[in-house]
CSV table of C-alpha atoms in Angstrom, one decimal:
chain,number,residue,atom,x,y,z
A,468,GLY,CA,0.0,0.0,0.0
A,469,GLU,CA,0.9,3.7,-0.1
A,470,ASN,CA,3.5,5.0,2.3
A,471,VAL,CA,4.2,8.7,2.8
A,472,GLU,CA,7.4,10.0,4.4
A,473,GLN,CA,7.8,13.6,5.5
A,474,HIS,CA,10.9,15.6,6.4
A,475,PRO,CA,12.1,17.3,8.4
A,476,SER,CA,10.2,16.5,11.6
A,477,THR,CA,11.0,20.0,13.0
A,478,LEU,CA,12.0,23.1,11.1
A,479,SER,CA,13.0,26.3,12.6
A,480,VAL,CA,13.4,29.4,10.4
A,481,GLN,CA,13.9,33.1,10.9
A,482,GLU,CA,10.8,35.3,10.4
A,483,GLY,CA,10.8,36.5,6.8
A,484,ASP,CA,12.8,33.6,5.5
A,485,SER,CA,11.4,30.7,3.4
A,486,ALA,CA,10.5,27.2,4.7
A,487,VAL,CA,10.4,24.0,2.6
A,488,ILE,CA,8.9,20.8,3.8
A,489,LYS,CA,9.3,17.6,1.7
A,490,CYS,CA,7.3,14.4,1.3
A,491,THR,CA,7.8,11.3,-0.7
A,492,TYR,CA,5.3,8.7,-1.6
A,493,SER,CA,5.5,5.1,-2.8
A,494,ASP,CA,2.4,4.4,-4.8
A,495,SER,CA,2.8,5.8,-8.3
A,496,ALA,CA,-1.0,5.6,-8.8
A,497,SER,CA,-1.6,8.3,-6.1
A,498,ASN,CA,-3.2,11.3,-7.8
A,499,TYR,CA,-4.0,13.9,-5.1
A,500,PHE,CA,-1.7,15.5,-2.6
A,501,PRO,CA,-3.1,17.9,0.0
A,502,TRP,CA,-1.2,19.9,2.7
A,503,TYR,CA,-2.8,20.6,6.1
A,504,LYS,CA,-1.9,23.0,8.8
A,505,GLN,CA,-2.7,22.1,12.4
A,506,GLU,CA,-2.3,24.5,15.3
A,507,LEU,CA,-2.0,23.2,18.8
A,508,GLY,CA,-5.3,21.6,19.9
A,509,LYS,CA,-7.1,22.6,16.7
A,510,ARG,CA,-8.4,20.8,13.6
A,511,PRO,CA,-6.2,20.3,10.6
A,512,GLN,CA,-7.0,22.9,7.9
A,513,LEU,CA,-6.4,22.4,4.2
A,514,ILE,CA,-4.0,25.1,3.0
A,515,ILE,CA,-3.2,23.9,-0.5
A,516,ASP,CA,-3.5,20.8,-2.6
A,517,ILE,CA,-2.3,19.6,-6.0
A,518,ARG,CA,-3.5,16.9,-8.4
A,519,SER,CA,-1.2,14.6,-10.3
A,520,ASN,CA,-1.8,16.3,-13.6
A,521,VAL,CA,-0.2,19.6,-12.3
A,522,GLY,CA,3.4,20.2,-11.5
A,523,GLU,CA,3.1,23.3,-9.4
A,524,LYS,CA,0.4,25.4,-7.6
A,525,LYS,CA,0.7,28.7,-5.8
A,526,ASP,CA,-1.5,30.6,-3.5
A,527,GLN,CA,0.0,33.9,-2.3
A,528,ARG,CA,2.9,32.9,0.0
A,529,ILE,CA,2.3,29.2,-0.2
A,530,ALA,CA,3.2,26.9,-3.1
A,531,VAL,CA,3.3,23.2,-3.7
A,532,THR,CA,5.5,21.4,-6.3
A,533,LEU,CA,5.0,17.8,-7.5
A,534,ASN,CA,7.6,15.6,-9.2
A,535,LYS,CA,5.7,12.5,-10.3
A,536,THR,CA,8.8,10.8,-11.7
A,537,ALA,CA,10.6,11.0,-8.4
A,538,LYS,CA,7.4,10.6,-6.4
A,539,HIS,CA,7.9,13.6,-4.1
A,540,PHE,CA,6.1,16.8,-3.4
A,541,SER,CA,7.1,19.8,-1.4
A,542,LEU,CA,5.5,22.7,0.4
A,543,HIS,CA,7.1,26.1,0.1
A,544,ILE,CA,6.2,29.0,2.4
A,545,THR,CA,7.8,32.3,1.6
A,546,GLU,CA,8.2,35.4,3.8
A,547,THR,CA,7.3,33.4,6.9
A,548,GLN,CA,5.4,35.1,9.7
A,549,PRO,CA,4.8,34.1,13.3
A,550,GLU,CA,1.3,32.9,12.5
A,551,ASP,CA,2.9,30.3,10.2
A,552,SER,CA,4.1,28.4,13.3
A,553,ALA,CA,2.2,25.1,13.4
A,554,VAL,CA,2.4,21.5,12.5
A,555,TYR,CA,2.1,20.8,8.8
A,556,PHE,CA,1.0,17.4,7.4
A,557,CYS,CA,1.3,16.2,3.9
A,558,ALA,CA,-0.9,13.4,2.5
A,559,ALA,CA,-1.4,11.3,-0.6
A,560,ARG,CA,-4.5,9.8,-2.0
A,561,PRO,CA,-4.1,6.4,-3.6
A,562,ASP,CA,-6.3,5.9,-6.7
A,563,SER,CA,-8.2,3.0,-5.2
A,564,ASN,CA,-10.3,4.9,-2.6
A,565,TYR,CA,-10.9,8.2,-0.9
A,566,GLN,CA,-8.6,7.6,2.1
A,567,LEU,CA,-5.6,9.9,2.6
A,568,ILE,CA,-2.3,8.4,3.7
A,569,TRP,CA,-0.6,10.9,6.0
A,570,GLY,CA,3.0,12.0,6.6
A,571,ALA,CA,4.2,12.1,10.2
A,572,GLY,CA,4.1,15.9,10.3
A,573,THR,CA,6.6,18.8,10.5
A,574,LYS,CA,6.6,21.2,13.4
A,575,LEU,CA,7.4,24.6,11.9
A,576,ILE,CA,8.8,27.2,14.3
A,577,ILE,CA,9.2,30.8,13.1
A,578,LYS,CA,11.8,32.7,15.1
A,579,PRO,CA,11.1,36.4,15.6
B,1056,GLY,CA,-18.7,26.6,2.9
B,1057,ALA,CA,-17.6,23.0,3.8
B,1058,VAL,CA,-18.0,23.3,7.6
B,1059,VAL,CA,-17.8,20.3,9.8
B,1060,SER,CA,-18.9,20.3,13.4
B,1061,GLN,CA,-18.1,17.8,16.1
B,1062,HIS,CA,-19.8,17.4,19.5
B,1063,PRO,CA,-18.8,17.3,22.3
B,1064,SER,CA,-15.5,19.2,22.1
B,1065,TRP,CA,-14.3,17.5,25.2
B,1066,VAL,CA,-15.5,14.8,27.6
B,1067,ILE,CA,-14.4,13.3,30.8
B,1068,CYS,CA,-15.9,9.9,31.8
B,1069,LYS,CA,-15.4,7.1,34.2
B,1070,SER,CA,-13.8,3.8,33.0
B,1071,GLY,CA,-16.4,1.4,31.8
B,1072,THR,CA,-18.8,3.9,30.4
B,1073,SER,CA,-19.6,4.6,26.8
B,1074,VAL,CA,-19.2,7.9,25.0
B,1075,LYS,CA,-20.8,9.0,21.8
B,1076,ILE,CA,-19.2,11.6,19.5
B,1077,GLU,CA,-21.2,13.3,16.7
B,1078,CYS,CA,-19.8,14.6,13.5
B,1079,ARG,CA,-21.9,16.8,11.3
B,1080,SER,CA,-21.4,18.4,7.9
B,1081,LEU,CA,-23.3,21.6,8.2
B,1082,ASP,CA,-23.5,23.0,4.7
B,1083,PHE,CA,-22.8,20.0,2.4
B,1084,GLN,CA,-23.7,16.4,2.0
B,1085,ALA,CA,-21.0,13.9,2.9
B,1086,THR,CA,-21.3,10.4,1.5
B,1087,THR,CA,-18.0,9.5,3.2
B,1088,MET,CA,-16.8,10.5,6.6
B,1089,PHE,CA,-13.6,9.5,8.3
B,1090,TRP,CA,-12.7,9.0,12.0
B,1091,TYR,CA,-9.2,9.6,13.2
B,1092,ARG,CA,-7.4,9.4,16.4
B,1093,GLN,CA,-4.5,11.6,17.3
B,1094,PHE,CA,-2.0,11.2,20.2
B,1095,PRO,CA,0.0,14.2,21.3
B,1096,LYS,CA,2.7,15.2,18.9
B,1097,GLN,CA,1.8,12.4,16.4
B,1098,SER,CA,0.2,12.2,13.1
B,1099,LEU,CA,-3.4,11.4,12.3
B,1100,MET,CA,-4.3,7.7,12.6
B,1101,LEU,CA,-7.2,6.6,10.5
B,1102,MET,CA,-9.6,4.4,12.5
B,1103,ALA,CA,-12.4,3.8,10.1
B,1104,THR,CA,-14.1,5.0,6.9
B,1105,SER,CA,-17.8,5.6,7.3
B,1106,ASN,CA,-20.1,5.5,4.2
B,1107,GLU,CA,-23.7,6.7,4.4
B,1108,GLY,CA,-26.1,3.8,4.7
B,1109,SER,CA,-23.5,1.0,4.9
B,1110,LYS,CA,-21.2,-0.5,7.4
B,1111,ALA,CA,-18.0,1.3,8.3
B,1112,THR,CA,-14.7,0.0,7.1
B,1113,TYR,CA,-12.2,-0.3,10.0
B,1114,GLU,CA,-8.5,-0.1,9.7
B,1115,GLN,CA,-6.3,-3.0,10.9
B,1116,GLY,CA,-6.0,-3.1,14.6
B,1117,VAL,CA,-9.2,-1.1,15.3
B,1118,GLU,CA,-11.8,-3.0,17.2
B,1119,LYS,CA,-15.2,-2.6,15.5
B,1120,ASP,CA,-17.1,-3.8,18.5
B,1121,LYS,CA,-15.4,-1.2,20.7
B,1122,PHE,CA,-15.6,1.8,18.3
B,1123,LEU,CA,-19.1,1.7,16.9
B,1124,ILE,CA,-19.7,3.9,13.9
B,1125,ASN,CA,-23.1,4.8,12.5
B,1126,HIS,CA,-23.6,7.0,9.4
B,1127,ALA,CA,-27.3,7.2,9.2
B,1128,SER,CA,-27.6,10.3,7.0
B,1129,LEU,CA,-25.6,12.3,4.5
B,1130,THR,CA,-24.8,14.9,7.2
B,1131,LEU,CA,-24.2,12.9,10.4
B,1132,SER,CA,-21.9,10.2,11.5
B,1133,THR,CA,-21.4,9.0,15.1
B,1134,LEU,CA,-18.6,7.3,16.9
B,1135,THR,CA,-19.4,5.5,20.1
B,1136,VAL,CA,-16.5,4.4,22.3
B,1137,THR,CA,-17.9,1.5,24.3
B,1138,SER,CA,-16.7,0.5,27.7
B,1139,ALA,CA,-14.0,3.2,27.6
B,1140,HIS,CA,-10.7,2.7,29.4
B,1141,PRO,CA,-7.9,5.1,30.2
B,1142,GLU,CA,-5.9,3.9,27.2
B,1143,ASP,CA,-8.8,5.2,25.0
B,1144,SER,CA,-8.0,8.7,26.1
B,1145,SER,CA,-7.1,10.7,23.0
B,1146,PHE,CA,-8.1,13.4,20.5
B,1147,TYR,CA,-10.7,12.0,18.1
B,1148,ILE,CA,-11.2,14.0,14.9
B,1149,CYS,CA,-13.7,13.3,12.1
B,1150,SER,CA,-13.5,14.5,8.6
B,1151,ALA,CA,-16.1,14.6,5.8
B,1152,ARG,CA,-15.6,14.2,2.1
B,1153,LEU,CA,-17.5,16.7,0.0
B,1154,ALA,CA,-19.9,14.7,-2.2
B,1155,GLY,CA,-19.2,15.1,-5.9
B,1156,VAL,CA,-15.7,16.3,-5.3
B,1157,MET,CA,-13.1,13.6,-5.5
B,1158,GLU,CA,-10.9,14.1,-2.6
B,1159,THR,CA,-11.1,17.1,-0.3
B,1160,GLN,CA,-11.6,16.3,3.3
B,1161,TYR,CA,-12.8,18.9,5.8
B,1162,PHE,CA,-12.1,18.3,9.4
B,1163,GLY,CA,-14.2,18.8,12.5
B,1164,PRO,CA,-12.7,20.6,15.5
B,1165,GLY,CA,-12.1,17.3,17.4
B,1166,THR,CA,-13.2,15.8,20.6
B,1167,ARG,CA,-10.8,15.4,23.5
B,1168,LEU,CA,-11.6,12.3,25.5
B,1169,LEU,CA,-10.3,11.7,29.0
B,1170,VAL,CA,-11.2,8.4,30.6
B,1171,LEU,CA,-10.5,8.2,34.4
């Protein structure tokens, strides 16, 4: 079955700098890759997603890139702000059903 | 749009009692809902997939007789933790898939369960 690995587990960046979180997946049939942001004690919130027929998607300071050949996708956050501090989860959706296979999460710390 | 509510937000119960958690999609119909469990500083662990009008599909290692799931309508799924024990204490989160859209899951706010 599908397996998703996420790195790093913790990422600390200076406010204003960029942050990049990377995920790899194993099932080449996976066709949907969302990223969720979860603040402490709150629900995961979808921040951006990408389908397998697209290589890159951008929404203001957030972008996601997908390399289907290498089976990895990345979240890019530019001009980081204190409110970006949270845990970020990547996920992949295998073609066979609607379940999401989750990465282990990355704790992003924005240093003032 | 795509709002999911969950009730209660937190519950404390005695060991041996049962606890019911409700998950509602407020402004859309959800043919599929998912129940997750999350331990502190860990990722989301899928417990079961709930489809409206049919039996839930449980993940390996999740006891279906202990975690009863009912998805009686397109907007409501319930999870009942039967005979709860302290090891069942956790953060339970549901999500709902927007019917007609292939994949996007929207999450409820979660229920924090503490079993004494």
